[in-house]
Coordinates of C-alpha atoms and ligand atoms in Angstrom, one line a residue:
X25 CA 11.1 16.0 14.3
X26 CA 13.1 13.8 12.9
X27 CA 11.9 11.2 10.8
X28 CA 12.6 8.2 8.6
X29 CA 10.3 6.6 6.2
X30 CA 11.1 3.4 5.0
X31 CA 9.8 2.3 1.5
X32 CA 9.7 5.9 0.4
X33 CA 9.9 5.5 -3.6
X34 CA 6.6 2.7 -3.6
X35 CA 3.4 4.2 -3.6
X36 CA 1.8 5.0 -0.6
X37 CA 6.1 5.8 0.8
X38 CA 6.5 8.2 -2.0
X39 CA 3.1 9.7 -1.9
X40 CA 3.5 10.2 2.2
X41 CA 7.0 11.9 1.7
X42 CA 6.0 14.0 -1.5
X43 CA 2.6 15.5 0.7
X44 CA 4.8 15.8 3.9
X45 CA 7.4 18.0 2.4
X46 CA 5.4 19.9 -0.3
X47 CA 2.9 21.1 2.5
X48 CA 6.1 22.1 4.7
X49 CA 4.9 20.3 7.7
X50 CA 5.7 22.3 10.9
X51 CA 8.1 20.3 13.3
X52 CA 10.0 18.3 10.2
X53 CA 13.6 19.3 10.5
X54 CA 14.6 16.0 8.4
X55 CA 12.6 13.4 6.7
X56 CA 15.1 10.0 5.6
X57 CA 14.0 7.8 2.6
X58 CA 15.0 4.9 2.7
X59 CA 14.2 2.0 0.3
X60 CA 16.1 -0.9 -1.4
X61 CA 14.4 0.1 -4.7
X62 CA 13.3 -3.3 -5.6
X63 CA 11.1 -3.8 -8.3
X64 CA 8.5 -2.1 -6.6
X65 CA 10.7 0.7 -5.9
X66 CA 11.2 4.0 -7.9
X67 CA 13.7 6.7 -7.4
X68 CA 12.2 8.7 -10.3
X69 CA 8.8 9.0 -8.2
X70 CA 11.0 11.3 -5.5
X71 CA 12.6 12.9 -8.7
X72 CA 13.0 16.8 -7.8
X73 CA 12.6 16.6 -3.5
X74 CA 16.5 16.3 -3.1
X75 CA 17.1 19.9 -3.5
X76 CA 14.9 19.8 -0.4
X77 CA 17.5 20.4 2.4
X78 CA 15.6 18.3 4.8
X79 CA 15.4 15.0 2.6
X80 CA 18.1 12.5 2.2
X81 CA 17.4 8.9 0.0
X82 CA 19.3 6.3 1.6
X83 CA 19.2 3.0 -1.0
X84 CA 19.2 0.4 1.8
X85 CA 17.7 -2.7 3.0
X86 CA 15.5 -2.6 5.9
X87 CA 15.9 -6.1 7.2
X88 CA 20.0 -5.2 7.6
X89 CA 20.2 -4.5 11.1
X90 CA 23.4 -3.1 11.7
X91 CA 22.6 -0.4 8.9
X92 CA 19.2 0.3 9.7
X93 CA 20.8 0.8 13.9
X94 CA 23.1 2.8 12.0
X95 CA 21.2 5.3 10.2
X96 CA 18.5 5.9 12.9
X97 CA 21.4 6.8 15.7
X98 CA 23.6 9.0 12.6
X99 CA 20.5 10.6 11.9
X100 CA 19.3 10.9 15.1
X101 CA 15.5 9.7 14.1
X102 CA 12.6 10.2 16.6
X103 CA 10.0 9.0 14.3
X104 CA 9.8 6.0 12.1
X105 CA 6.9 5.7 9.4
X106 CA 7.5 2.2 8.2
X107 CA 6.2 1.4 5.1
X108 CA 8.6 -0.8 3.2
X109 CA 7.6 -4.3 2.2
X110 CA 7.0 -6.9 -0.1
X111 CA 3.1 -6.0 -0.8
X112 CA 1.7 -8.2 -3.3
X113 CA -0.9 -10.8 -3.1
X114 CA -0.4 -12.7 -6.0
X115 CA 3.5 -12.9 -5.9
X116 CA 3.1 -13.9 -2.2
X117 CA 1.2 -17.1 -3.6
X118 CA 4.2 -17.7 -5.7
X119 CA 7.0 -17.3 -3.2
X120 CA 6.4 -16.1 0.4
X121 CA 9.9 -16.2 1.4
X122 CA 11.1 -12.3 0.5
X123 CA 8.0 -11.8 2.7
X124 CA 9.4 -13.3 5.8
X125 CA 12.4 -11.4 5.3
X126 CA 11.1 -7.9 4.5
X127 CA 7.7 -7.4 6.2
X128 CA 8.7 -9.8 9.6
X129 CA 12.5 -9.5 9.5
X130 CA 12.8 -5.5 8.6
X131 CA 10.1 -4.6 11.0
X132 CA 12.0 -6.5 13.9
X133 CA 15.2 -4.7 12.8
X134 CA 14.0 -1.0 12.8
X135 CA 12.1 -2.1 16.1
X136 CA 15.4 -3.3 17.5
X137 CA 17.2 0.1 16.5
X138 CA 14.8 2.0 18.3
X139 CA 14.7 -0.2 21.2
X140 CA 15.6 1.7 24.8
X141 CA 16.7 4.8 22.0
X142 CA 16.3 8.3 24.6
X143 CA 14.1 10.7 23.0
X144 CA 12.7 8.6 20.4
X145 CA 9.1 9.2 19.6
X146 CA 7.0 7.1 18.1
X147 CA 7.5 4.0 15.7
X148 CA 4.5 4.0 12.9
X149 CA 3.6 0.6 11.7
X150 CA 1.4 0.7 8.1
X151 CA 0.0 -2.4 8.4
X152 CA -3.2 -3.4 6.8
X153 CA -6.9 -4.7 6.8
X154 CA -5.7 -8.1 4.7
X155 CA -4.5 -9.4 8.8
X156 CA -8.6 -9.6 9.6
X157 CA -9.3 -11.9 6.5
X158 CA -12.3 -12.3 4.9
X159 CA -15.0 -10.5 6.4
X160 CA -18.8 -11.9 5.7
X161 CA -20.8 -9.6 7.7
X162 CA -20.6 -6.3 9.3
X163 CA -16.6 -4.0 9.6
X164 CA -13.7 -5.3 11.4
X165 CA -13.2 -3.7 14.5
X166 CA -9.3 -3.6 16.0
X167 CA -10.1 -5.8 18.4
X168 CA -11.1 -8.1 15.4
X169 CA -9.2 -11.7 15.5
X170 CA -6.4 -12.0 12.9
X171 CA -7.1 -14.3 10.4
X172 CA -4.4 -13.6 7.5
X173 CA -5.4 -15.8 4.4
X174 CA -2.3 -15.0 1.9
X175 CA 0.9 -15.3 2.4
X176 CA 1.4 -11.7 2.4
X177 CA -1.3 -10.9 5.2
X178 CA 0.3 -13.4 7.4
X179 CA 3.8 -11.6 7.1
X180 CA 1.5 -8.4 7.7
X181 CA 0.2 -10.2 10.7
X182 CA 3.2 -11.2 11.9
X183 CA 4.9 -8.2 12.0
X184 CA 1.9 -6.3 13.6
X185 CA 3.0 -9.4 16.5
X186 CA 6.1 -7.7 16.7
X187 CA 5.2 -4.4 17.4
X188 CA 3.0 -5.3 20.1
X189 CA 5.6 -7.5 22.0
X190 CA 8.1 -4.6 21.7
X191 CA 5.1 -1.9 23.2
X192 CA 4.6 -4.5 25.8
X193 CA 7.5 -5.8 26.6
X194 CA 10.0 -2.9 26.2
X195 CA 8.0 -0.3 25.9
X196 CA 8.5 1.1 22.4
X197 CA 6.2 3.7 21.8
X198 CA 5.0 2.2 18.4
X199 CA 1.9 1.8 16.7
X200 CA -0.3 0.2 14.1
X201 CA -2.1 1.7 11.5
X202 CA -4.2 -0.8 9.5
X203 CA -5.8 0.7 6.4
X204 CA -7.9 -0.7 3.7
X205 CA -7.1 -1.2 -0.4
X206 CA -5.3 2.3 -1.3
X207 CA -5.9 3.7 -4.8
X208 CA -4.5 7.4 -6.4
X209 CA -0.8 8.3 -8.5
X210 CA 2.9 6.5 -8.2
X211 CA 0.9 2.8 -8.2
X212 CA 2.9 -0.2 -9.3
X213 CA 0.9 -1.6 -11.9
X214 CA 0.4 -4.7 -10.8
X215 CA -1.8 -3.6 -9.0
X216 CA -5.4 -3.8 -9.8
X217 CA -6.5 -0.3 -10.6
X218 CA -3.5 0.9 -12.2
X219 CA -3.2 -2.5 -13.8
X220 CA -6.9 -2.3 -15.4
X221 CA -6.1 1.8 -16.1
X222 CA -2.9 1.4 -18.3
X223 CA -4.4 -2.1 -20.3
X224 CA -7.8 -0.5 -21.1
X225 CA -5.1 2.2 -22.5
X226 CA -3.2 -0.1 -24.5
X227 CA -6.6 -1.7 -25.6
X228 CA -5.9 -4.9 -23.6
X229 CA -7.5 -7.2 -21.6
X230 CA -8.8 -6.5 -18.1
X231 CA -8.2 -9.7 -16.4
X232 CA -11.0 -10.1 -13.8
X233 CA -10.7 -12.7 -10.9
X234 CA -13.6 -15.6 -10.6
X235 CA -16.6 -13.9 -10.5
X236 CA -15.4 -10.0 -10.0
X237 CA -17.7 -9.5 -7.1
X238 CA -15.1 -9.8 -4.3
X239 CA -15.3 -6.5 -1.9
X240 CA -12.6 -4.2 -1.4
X241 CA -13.2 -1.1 0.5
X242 CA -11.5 1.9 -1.6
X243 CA -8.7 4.8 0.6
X244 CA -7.8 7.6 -1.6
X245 CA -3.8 7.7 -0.6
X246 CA -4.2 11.5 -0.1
X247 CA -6.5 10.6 2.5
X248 CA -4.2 7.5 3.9
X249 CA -1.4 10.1 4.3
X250 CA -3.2 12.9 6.4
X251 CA -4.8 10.0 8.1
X252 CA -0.8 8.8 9.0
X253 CA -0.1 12.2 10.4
X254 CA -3.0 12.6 12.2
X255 CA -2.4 9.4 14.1
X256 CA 1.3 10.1 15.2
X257 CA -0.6 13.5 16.6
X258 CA -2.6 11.7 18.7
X259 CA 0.9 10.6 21.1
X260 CA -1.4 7.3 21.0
X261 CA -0.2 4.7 23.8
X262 CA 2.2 1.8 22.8
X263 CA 1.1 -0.9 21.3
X264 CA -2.8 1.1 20.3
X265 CA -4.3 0.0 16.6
X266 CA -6.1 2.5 14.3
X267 CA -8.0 1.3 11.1
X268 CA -8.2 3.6 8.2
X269 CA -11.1 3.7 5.9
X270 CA -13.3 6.0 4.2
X271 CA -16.1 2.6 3.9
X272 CA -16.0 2.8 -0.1
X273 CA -16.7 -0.3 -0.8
X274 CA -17.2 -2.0 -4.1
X275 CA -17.2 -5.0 -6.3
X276 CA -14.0 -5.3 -8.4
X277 CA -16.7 -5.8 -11.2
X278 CA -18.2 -2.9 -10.1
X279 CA -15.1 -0.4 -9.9
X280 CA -13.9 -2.2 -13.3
X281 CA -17.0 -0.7 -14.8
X282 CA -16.4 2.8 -13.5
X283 CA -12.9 2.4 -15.0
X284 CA -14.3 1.7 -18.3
X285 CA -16.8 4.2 -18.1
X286 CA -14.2 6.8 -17.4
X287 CA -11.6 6.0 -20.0
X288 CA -14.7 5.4 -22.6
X289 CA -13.8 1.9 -23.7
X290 CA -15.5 -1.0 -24.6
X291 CA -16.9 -3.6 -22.0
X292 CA -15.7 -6.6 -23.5
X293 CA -12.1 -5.6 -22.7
X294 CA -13.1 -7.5 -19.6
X295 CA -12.0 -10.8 -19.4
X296 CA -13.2 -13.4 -16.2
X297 CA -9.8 -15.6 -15.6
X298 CA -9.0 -18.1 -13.1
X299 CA -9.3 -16.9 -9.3
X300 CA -6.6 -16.2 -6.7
X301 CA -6.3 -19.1 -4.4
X302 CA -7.8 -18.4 -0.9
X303 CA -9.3 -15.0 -2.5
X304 CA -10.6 -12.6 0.6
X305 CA -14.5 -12.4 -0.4
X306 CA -14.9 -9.1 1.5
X307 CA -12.8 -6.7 3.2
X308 CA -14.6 -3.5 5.5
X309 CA -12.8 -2.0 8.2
X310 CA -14.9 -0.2 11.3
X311 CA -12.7 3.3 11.1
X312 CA -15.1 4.7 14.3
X313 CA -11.6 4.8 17.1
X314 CA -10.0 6.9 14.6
X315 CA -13.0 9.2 13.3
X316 CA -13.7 9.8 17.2
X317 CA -10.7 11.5 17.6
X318 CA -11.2 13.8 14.3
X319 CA -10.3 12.4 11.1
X320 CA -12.6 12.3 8.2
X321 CA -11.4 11.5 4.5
X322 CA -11.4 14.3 2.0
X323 CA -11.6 12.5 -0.8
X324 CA -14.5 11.0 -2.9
X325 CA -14.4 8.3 -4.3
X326 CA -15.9 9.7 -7.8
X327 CA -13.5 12.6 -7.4
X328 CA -10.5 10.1 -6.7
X329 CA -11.0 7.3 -9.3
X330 CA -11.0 10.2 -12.1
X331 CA -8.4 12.1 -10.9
X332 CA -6.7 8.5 -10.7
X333 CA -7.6 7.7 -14.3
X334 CA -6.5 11.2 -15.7
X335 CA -3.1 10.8 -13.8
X336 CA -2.1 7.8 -15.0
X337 CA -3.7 8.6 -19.2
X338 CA -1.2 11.4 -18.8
X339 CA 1.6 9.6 -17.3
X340 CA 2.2 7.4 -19.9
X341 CA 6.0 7.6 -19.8
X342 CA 6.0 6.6 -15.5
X343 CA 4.2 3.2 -16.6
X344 CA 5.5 2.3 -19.7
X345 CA 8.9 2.4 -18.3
X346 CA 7.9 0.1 -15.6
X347 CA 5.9 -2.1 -18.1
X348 CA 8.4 -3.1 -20.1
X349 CA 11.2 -5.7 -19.4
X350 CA 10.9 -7.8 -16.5
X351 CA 7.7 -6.6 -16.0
X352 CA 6.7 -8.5 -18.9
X353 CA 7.8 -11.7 -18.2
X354 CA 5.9 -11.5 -14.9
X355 CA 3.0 -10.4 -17.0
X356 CA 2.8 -13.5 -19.1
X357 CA 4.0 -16.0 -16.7
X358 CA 0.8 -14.9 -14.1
X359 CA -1.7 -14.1 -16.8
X360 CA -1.2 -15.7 -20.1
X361 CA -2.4 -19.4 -19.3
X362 CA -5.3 -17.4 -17.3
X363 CA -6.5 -15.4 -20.5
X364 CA -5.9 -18.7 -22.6
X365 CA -8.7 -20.0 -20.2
X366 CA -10.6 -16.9 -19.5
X367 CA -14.4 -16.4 -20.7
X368 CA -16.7 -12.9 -21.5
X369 CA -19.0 -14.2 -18.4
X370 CA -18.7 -14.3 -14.7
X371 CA -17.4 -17.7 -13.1
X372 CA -18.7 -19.2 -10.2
X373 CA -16.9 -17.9 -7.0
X374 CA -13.3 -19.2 -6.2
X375 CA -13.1 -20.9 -10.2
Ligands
NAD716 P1 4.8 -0.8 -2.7 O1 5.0 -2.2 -3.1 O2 4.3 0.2 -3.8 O3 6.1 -0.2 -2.1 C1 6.9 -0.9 -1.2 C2 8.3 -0.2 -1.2 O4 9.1 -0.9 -0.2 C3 9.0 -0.2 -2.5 O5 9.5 1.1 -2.8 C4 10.1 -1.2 -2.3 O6 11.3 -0.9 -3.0 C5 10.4 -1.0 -0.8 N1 11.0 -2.2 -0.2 C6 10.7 -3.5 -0.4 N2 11.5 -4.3 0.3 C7 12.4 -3.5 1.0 C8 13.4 -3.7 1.9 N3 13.8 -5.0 2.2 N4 14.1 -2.7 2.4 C9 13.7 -1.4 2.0 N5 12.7 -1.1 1.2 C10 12.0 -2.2 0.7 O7 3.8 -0.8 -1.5 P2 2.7 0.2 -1.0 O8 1.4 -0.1 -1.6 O9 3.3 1.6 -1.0 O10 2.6 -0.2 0.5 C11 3.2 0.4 1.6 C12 2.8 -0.2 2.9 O11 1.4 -0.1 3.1 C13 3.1 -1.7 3.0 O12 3.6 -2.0 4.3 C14 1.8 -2.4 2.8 O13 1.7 -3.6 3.4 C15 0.9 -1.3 3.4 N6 -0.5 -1.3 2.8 C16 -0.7 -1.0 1.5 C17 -2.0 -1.0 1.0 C18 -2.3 -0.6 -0.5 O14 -3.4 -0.7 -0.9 N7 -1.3 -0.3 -1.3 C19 -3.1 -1.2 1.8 C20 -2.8 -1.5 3.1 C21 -1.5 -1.6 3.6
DAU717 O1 -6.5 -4.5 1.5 C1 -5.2 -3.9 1.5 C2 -4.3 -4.6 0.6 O2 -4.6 -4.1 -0.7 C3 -2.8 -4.3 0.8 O3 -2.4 -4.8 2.1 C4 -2.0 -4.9 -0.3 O4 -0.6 -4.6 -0.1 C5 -2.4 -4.4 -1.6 O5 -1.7 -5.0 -2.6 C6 -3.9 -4.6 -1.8 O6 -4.2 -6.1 -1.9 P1 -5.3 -6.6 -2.8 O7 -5.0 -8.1 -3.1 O8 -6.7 -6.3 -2.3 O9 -5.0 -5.7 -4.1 P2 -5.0 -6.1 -5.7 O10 -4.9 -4.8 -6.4 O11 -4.0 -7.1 -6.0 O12 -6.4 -6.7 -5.9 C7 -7.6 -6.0 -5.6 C8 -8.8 -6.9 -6.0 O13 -8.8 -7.1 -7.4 C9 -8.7 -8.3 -5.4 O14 -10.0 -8.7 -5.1 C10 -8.1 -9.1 -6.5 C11 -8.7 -8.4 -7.8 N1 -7.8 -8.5 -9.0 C12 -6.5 -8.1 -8.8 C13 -5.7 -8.2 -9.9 C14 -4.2 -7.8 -9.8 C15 -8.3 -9.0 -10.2 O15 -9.5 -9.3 -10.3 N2 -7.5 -9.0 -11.2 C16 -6.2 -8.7 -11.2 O16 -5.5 -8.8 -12.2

């Protein structure tokens, strides 16, 4: 096997390649990184794997289709695990455009390079639950309508139309995996658990959205990984969606608490701050199609979070290095007039 994965020094990218190669997967003669290293993007997280002789980082963008056609048919890749994109909320609020371009235009470009391609594989799509939208009652199903609320999820969404029309209409053998919020080592820290981690650190604020009880629904990224590889096992039919969750869900208020608890700092670290506009109440994804065909997280979530927490206390060098500079200036220009207005007590929801 041959692969590529794009986005490979972001989080989930760099945590799929570093558990891929360090458990010598049988069948992987050549795993390709590539990633534009945007802000996002850190070639110190793949630090050590290029003695590897199957790995090669390739600093590229994925929405550059003659180079992306290029480097599949040089390398001769039979597997693509796409993860690369522009993944966060909040900055999709501020700008959507880079989201267009990386999440709708990148996914059509490695699509189109493995279009008709002899021998290729399988084309893995990381999608995620965000396409479903805000979920009141009960666990999105695949089947579930897509109802992106952000920016981001409707690039997400968008995408996820793209594979489907090239399953359908040329046959790619691609598929999506959509899996819920993500959580363990190598996060960006904008982010909200390695976001709250490294401030309750640094003794600052932990800036909580309206009223902190919005839902996410909590996937170890060890898990997410195995749960990547078991689906490309599966030789699933073009065009088939698998959800990924291990149902942890939780109240940001909630999981803030548990982050306190763990680091033994204060409560009133927490501060409630100005919502994000059209913020999902609740996500919870149905994972039953892919637990029917033998996949169970590993992971607990009590085991995760404070292996999470201790990774990050003694990586203090990883984020500080990443905290500093730019970082800061989008620090303050998304959360400095929000502190200015934030309170000790829970808003109402959406305030
Ligand atoms: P991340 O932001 O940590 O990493 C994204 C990576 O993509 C970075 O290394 C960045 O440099 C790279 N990248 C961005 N634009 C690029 C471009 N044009 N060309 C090449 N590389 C580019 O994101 P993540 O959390 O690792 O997410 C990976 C994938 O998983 C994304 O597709 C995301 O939508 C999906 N997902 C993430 C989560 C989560 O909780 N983190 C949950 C569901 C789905
Ligand atoms: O659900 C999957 C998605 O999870 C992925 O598709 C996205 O790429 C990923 O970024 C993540 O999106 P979220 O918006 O859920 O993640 P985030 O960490 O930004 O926020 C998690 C929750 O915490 C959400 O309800 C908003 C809240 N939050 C977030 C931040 C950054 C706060 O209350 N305060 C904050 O400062």
């Amino acid at each position: 096997m041959r692969a590529l994965v794009t986005g490979a020094a972001g989080f989930i990218g760099t945590n799929f390649v570093r558990q891929t190669l360090a458990r010598k997967r049988e069948g992987i003669d050549r795993l390709v990184a590539l990633d534009l290293l945007t802000y996002a993007g850190n070639y110190a997280n793949l630090t050590g794997l290029e003695s590897d002789p199957r790995f090669r980082f390739v600093r590229g963008d994925v929405a550059d289709r003659d180079r992306v056609a290029a480097l599949v048919a040089e390398e001769a890749i039979d597997v693509i695990v796409h993860c690369a994109a522009e993944t966060h909320v909040d900055r999709s609020i501020v700008d959507g455009a880079p989201f267009l371009v990386t999440n709708v235009h990148g996914t059509l470009a490695l699509l189109e390079a493995v279009r008709g391609r002899p021998g290729f594989r399988c084309f893995l799509h990381v999608s995620t639950d965000e396409v479903y939208g805000s979920v009141a009652e009960g666990r999105s199903t695949e089947s579930a309508p897509l109802r992106p609320s952000s920016p981001y999820a409707a690039s997400k969404a968008a995408a996820d139309g793209f594979v489907f029309a090239y399953a359908a209409t040329y046959g790619v053998p691609a598929v999506i995996t959509r899996c819920s919020n993500n959580y363990g080592p190598y996060q960006f820290p904008e982010k909200l658990i390695p976001l709250f981690v490294t401030n309750a650190l640094d003794g600052e604020s932990l800036p909580l959205y309206g009223d902190g009880m919005n839902v996410r629904d909590w996937l170890h990224v060890e898990d997410h990984a195995e749960a990547l590889w078991h689906v490309l096992g599966l030789r699933a039919a073009p065009g088939e969606v698998f959800n990924i969750s291990a149902e942890n869900e939780m109240p940001n208020r909630a999981l803030t608490e548990q982050i306190l608890r763990l680091l033994d700092r204060p409560a009133n670290l927490v501060r409630y701050v100005a919502d994000r506009p059209g913020h999902d109440r609740r996500y919870a994804l149905d994972p039953g199609k892919l637990r029917a065909t033998g996949w169970r997280p590993q992971v607990s979530f009590a085991d995760g979070l404070a292996r999470t927490v201790a990774w990050y206390r003694e990586r203090r060098a990883w984020w500080e290095a990443i905290k500093s500079g730019t970082y800061r200036d989008y620090y303050d220009r998304m959360y400095s007039g929000r502190l200015a207005g934030s309170s000790a007590a829970p808003r109402e929801p959406g305030v």
